[in-house]
XYZ file of C-alpha atoms in Angstrom:
326
model
C -1.626 1.835 -58.172
C -3.930 3.925 -55.991
C -6.066 0.848 -55.294
C -2.948 -1.071 -54.279
C -1.800 1.731 -51.979
C -5.216 1.920 -50.322
C -5.205 -1.826 -49.802
C -1.703 -1.794 -48.308
C -2.665 1.112 -46.050
C -5.815 -0.712 -44.966
C -3.909 -3.935 -44.219
C -1.270 -2.018 -42.246
C -3.880 -0.240 -40.159
C -5.689 -3.534 -39.677
C -2.636 -5.278 -38.207
C -1.680 -2.255 -36.108
C -5.185 -1.951 -34.707
C -5.408 -5.675 -34.017
C -1.995 -5.678 -32.335
C -2.909 -2.716 -30.110
C -6.181 -4.301 -28.990
C -4.468 -7.641 -28.359
C -1.713 -6.007 -26.298
C -4.196 -3.925 -24.296
C -6.273 -7.037 -23.644
C -3.305 -9.111 -22.445
C -2.088 -6.338 -20.112
C -5.621 -5.858 -18.776
C -5.968 -9.595 -18.094
C -2.686 -9.710 -16.169
C -3.348 -6.557 -14.107
C -6.917 -7.471 -13.160
C -5.920 -11.039 -12.302
C -3.266 -9.673 -9.933
C -5.781 -7.220 -8.458
C -8.384 -9.947 -7.836
C -5.710 -12.163 -6.267
C -4.573 -9.426 -3.875
C -8.134 -8.515 -2.955
C -9.164 -12.116 -2.316
C -6.051 -13.405 -0.545
C -4.463 -10.197 0.790
C -7.616 -8.535 2.084
C -6.829 -4.828 2.402
C -10.354 -3.433 2.731
C -13.421 -4.361 4.695
C -15.500 -7.245 3.399
C -18.159 -5.082 1.714
C -15.599 -2.846 0.019
C -13.696 -5.918 -1.175
C -16.851 -7.292 -2.795
C -17.520 -4.061 -4.698
C -13.926 -3.628 -5.946
C -13.680 -7.305 -6.962
C -16.952 -6.833 -8.854
C -15.434 -4.012 -10.925
C -12.174 -5.928 -11.419
C -14.045 -9.022 -12.628
C -15.944 -6.984 -15.211
C -12.683 -5.338 -16.331
C -11.177 -8.802 -16.720
C -14.032 -9.871 -19.007
C -13.714 -6.658 -21.035
C -9.978 -7.306 -21.438
C -10.711 -10.849 -22.652
C -13.204 -9.506 -25.211
C -10.670 -6.916 -26.388
C -7.973 -9.562 -26.811
C -10.345 -11.812 -28.761
C -11.316 -8.936 -31.037
C -7.680 -8.003 -31.620
C -6.766 -11.590 -32.491
C -9.840 -11.784 -34.719
C -8.754 -8.697 -36.644
C -5.214 -10.012 -37.126
C -6.022 -13.613 -38.066
C -9.438 -12.985 -39.705
C -10.984 -15.878 -37.749
C -14.352 -14.108 -37.888
C -14.527 -14.620 -41.656
C -15.418 -17.824 -43.486
C -15.846 -17.470 -47.273
C -17.189 -21.019 -47.554
C -20.223 -20.357 -45.350
C -23.483 -18.838 -46.566
C -23.289 -15.835 -44.238
C -19.631 -15.060 -44.891
C -18.533 -15.261 -41.246
C -17.499 -18.146 -39.011
C -18.923 -19.523 -35.770
C -16.315 -17.493 -33.836
C -18.080 -14.338 -34.987
C -21.371 -15.500 -33.466
C -19.747 -16.537 -30.182
C -17.941 -13.203 -29.976
C -21.138 -11.226 -30.653
C -23.069 -13.089 -27.939
C -20.276 -12.742 -25.387
C -19.725 -9.076 -26.293
C -23.392 -8.209 -25.859
C -23.541 -9.664 -22.344
C -20.229 -8.108 -21.233
C -20.939 -4.607 -22.540
C -24.352 -4.595 -20.880
C -22.705 -4.819 -17.463
C -19.893 -2.289 -17.899
C -21.762 0.630 -16.335
C -24.041 -1.472 -14.148
C -21.092 -2.753 -12.091
C -20.304 0.860 -11.139
C -23.676 1.244 -9.391
C -22.952 -0.899 -6.274
C -19.717 0.978 -5.617
C -21.524 4.312 -6.043
C -24.401 3.275 -3.767
C -21.937 2.155 -1.100
C -20.119 5.509 -1.104
C -23.433 7.382 -1.289
C -24.732 5.743 1.884
C -21.355 6.229 3.573
C -21.631 10.005 2.994
C -25.388 10.460 3.486
C -25.808 8.095 6.465
C -22.348 7.475 7.953
C -23.673 6.209 11.292
C -25.957 3.628 9.673
C -23.726 2.660 6.757
C -22.351 -0.512 8.306
C -25.891 -1.682 9.130
C -27.298 -0.809 5.708
C -24.482 -2.302 3.614
C -23.735 -5.632 5.219
C -21.670 -8.404 3.672
C -24.774 -10.332 2.564
C -26.501 -7.251 1.152
C -23.378 -6.291 -0.762
C -23.356 -9.695 -2.438
C -27.052 -9.420 -3.251
C -26.482 -5.967 -4.744
C -23.629 -7.263 -6.895
C -25.627 -10.274 -8.092
C -28.514 -7.966 -9.001
C -26.300 -5.927 -11.317
C -25.071 -9.134 -12.975
C -28.630 -10.377 -13.566
C -28.974 -8.585 -16.920
C -25.623 -9.764 -18.412
C -26.257 -13.355 -17.313
C -29.804 -13.277 -18.702
C -28.590 -11.847 -22.019
C -25.904 -14.519 -22.268
C -28.412 -17.387 -21.947
C -31.102 -15.607 -23.975
C -28.796 -14.806 -26.898
C -27.380 -18.318 -26.865
C -30.857 -19.874 -26.939
C -32.143 -17.574 -29.690
C -29.033 -18.158 -31.788
C -29.258 -21.948 -31.493
C -32.943 -21.875 -32.441
C -32.245 -19.610 -35.425
C -34.173 -16.553 -34.210
C -31.128 -14.345 -33.678
C -29.410 -12.728 -36.655
C -25.721 -11.839 -36.480
C -23.794 -9.917 -39.114
C -20.132 -9.116 -39.637
C -19.301 -5.447 -40.128
C -16.291 -5.442 -42.455
C -15.682 -1.720 -41.954
C -15.230 -1.985 -38.181
C -14.035 -5.627 -38.104
C -16.642 -6.656 -35.558
C -19.633 -8.951 -35.261
C -22.950 -7.385 -34.282
C -26.420 -8.742 -33.600
C -29.489 -7.303 -35.354
C -32.153 -7.179 -32.656
C -33.593 -3.702 -32.205
C -35.879 -4.543 -29.271
C -33.048 -6.152 -27.309
C -30.654 -3.305 -28.074
C -33.196 -0.711 -26.864
C -33.757 -2.600 -23.588
C -30.008 -2.930 -23.036
C -29.424 0.749 -23.756
C -32.122 1.851 -21.320
C -31.233 -0.498 -18.465
C -27.447 -0.729 -18.855
C -26.558 2.773 -20.107
C -29.260 5.374 -19.461
C -30.152 4.278 -15.910
C -26.533 4.286 -14.607
C -25.813 7.583 -16.393
C -28.726 9.157 -14.546
C -28.277 7.579 -11.105
C -24.484 7.884 -10.732
C -24.243 11.669 -11.444
C -27.295 12.366 -9.251
C -25.804 10.494 -6.299
C -22.445 12.200 -6.750
C -24.074 15.651 -6.869
C -25.776 14.931 -3.540
C -22.509 13.611 -2.067
C -20.542 16.663 -3.185
C -23.175 19.007 -1.738
C -22.953 17.242 1.638
C -19.151 17.156 1.546
C -18.765 20.888 0.835
C -21.619 22.021 3.089
C -20.626 20.004 6.151
C -16.889 19.938 5.334
C -16.738 16.167 5.442
C -13.244 14.735 5.244
C -13.095 12.220 2.411
C -11.326 8.969 3.123
C -8.874 7.304 0.795
C -11.328 4.665 -0.413
C -13.827 7.366 -1.455
C -11.173 9.016 -3.618
C -10.091 5.664 -5.103
C -13.650 4.551 -5.872
C -14.464 7.955 -7.376
C -11.447 7.715 -9.685
C -12.483 4.205 -10.766
C -16.064 5.321 -11.475
C -15.019 8.447 -13.404
C -12.542 6.543 -15.595
C -15.164 3.864 -16.249
C -17.781 6.378 -17.368
C -15.316 8.317 -19.530
C -14.088 5.101 -21.176
C -17.474 3.512 -21.832
C -19.462 6.658 -22.673
C -18.099 7.352 -26.226
C -18.849 3.856 -27.507
C -22.225 3.855 -25.735
C -23.274 7.155 -27.326
C -21.995 6.029 -30.734
C -24.101 2.864 -30.580
C -27.182 4.619 -29.190
C -27.372 7.469 -31.718
C -25.670 5.707 -34.664
C -23.101 8.495 -34.979
C -21.440 8.327 -38.420
C -17.680 8.263 -38.003
C -14.659 7.320 -40.008
C -13.024 3.998 -39.248
C -9.874 5.562 -37.805
C -11.773 7.966 -35.543
C -14.125 5.271 -34.278
C -11.234 3.017 -33.369
C -9.349 5.747 -31.500
C -12.268 7.518 -29.839
C -14.413 4.529 -28.918
C -12.886 1.073 -29.210
C -9.336 1.720 -27.996
C -10.498 3.905 -25.097
C -13.170 1.358 -24.227
C -10.742 -1.543 -23.972
C -8.036 0.491 -22.218
C -10.201 1.014 -19.111
C -9.287 -2.428 -17.614
C -5.684 -1.226 -17.487
C -6.483 2.016 -15.679
C -8.486 0.660 -12.731
C -5.815 -1.712 -11.311
C -3.195 1.038 -11.662
C -5.459 3.477 -9.787
C -6.073 0.942 -7.043
C -2.458 -0.130 -6.533
C -1.131 3.430 -6.684
C -3.679 4.804 -4.220
C -3.729 2.106 -1.562
C -0.728 2.195 0.828
C -0.912 -1.467 1.813
C -0.731 -2.546 -1.824
C 2.397 -0.452 -2.343
C 3.848 -1.818 0.891
C 3.391 -5.425 -0.219
C 5.033 -4.702 -3.572
C 7.986 -3.103 -1.786
C 8.294 -6.027 0.622
C 8.131 -8.490 -2.271
C 10.798 -6.548 -4.182
C 13.068 -6.418 -1.128
C 12.506 -10.024 -0.157
C 13.466 -11.384 -3.552
C 17.092 -10.055 -3.608
C 17.706 -11.260 -0.036
C 16.414 -14.719 -0.925
C 18.657 -14.801 -3.994
C 21.618 -13.747 -1.844
C 21.026 -16.548 0.627
C 20.634 -19.083 -2.205
C 23.890 -17.941 -3.847
C 25.780 -18.106 -0.553
C 24.399 -21.595 0.113
C 25.540 -22.876 -3.269
C 29.024 -21.436 -2.763
C 29.503 -23.110 0.635
C 30.433 -26.519 -0.734
C 33.732 -26.629 1.181
C 33.841 -28.866 4.291
C 35.512 -26.098 6.343
C 33.445 -24.664 9.129
C 34.329 -21.030 8.398
C 32.430 -20.937 5.151
C 29.498 -22.729 6.677
C 29.430 -20.171 9.435
C 29.587 -17.421 6.841
C 26.557 -18.905 5.114
C 24.583 -18.807 8.332
C 25.621 -15.202 8.866
C 24.421 -14.232 5.387
C 21.085 -15.926 5.969
C 20.651 -14.275 9.345
C 21.569 -10.878 7.931
C 18.986 -11.266 5.183
C 16.317 -12.122 7.773
C 17.343 -9.103 9.857
C 17.130 -6.855 6.804
C 13.673 -8.185 5.994
C 12.428 -7.600 9.545
C 13.509 -3.953 9.498
C 11.229 -3.043 6.566
């Protein structure tokens, strides 16, 4: 009976955990897709700032996709294959390769945004000449060099049989067993950003308080995005670096769920802090009822009398006037 209760409890927690990760992933995909669309087609910021924010949003989108895949894998058990020799399916290997490349760039994508704000505070007169549109793209591509290299390298080593991947039944995840690669990724993708970002922010804060610099809205928004990213990615990074022994429930709450919830936070921070984004949402919300009103009045004016036709025109004109006032 106790064995049956433990199994039922484990299955319940498994489906709850998988459902939470799947829901977080779907919401993160929708929010970051909307954010990238607004940044690319409704350009609110300067070109360099747009590049840096889109860079973070693109990484958050990939993290949300990985979280959704992991949640669906936990629910449907697509990572397992009892008929194979290893005990896991090909989906487990694909997930492990994709996860390794995505997680390696989570903190690296925060560096270009930090460097941009650092130069804006330290050298405000030369910032526009130091961070040009071409240099911003080069800086972003440099941070994506490691994830792209790991993606092709892991794929090649797996196809040639040199890469070993195992399925961790306790944490319901697929992991690769390559100590040299994991050490390089930890140094370049975790330790270096954790050293550079706080150092640059300490210098910026010293300059801001000493010279009483007035911080602009984008500095506050980018700082909030960077802080939430570090706080979300740091627990899982430390757990993987130092092999911290944890219970399954604690690891899921303190590391995995917080890690995959970061793609939801950044679009909310951006849309809530930028006035033009809020203005477009308000205009869209106000435009939709007026358009529905004009459509309803047009469908009702099926009578051949001129009075109702005139009334339809009046309703349309009034809706246009209402839109122009806001």
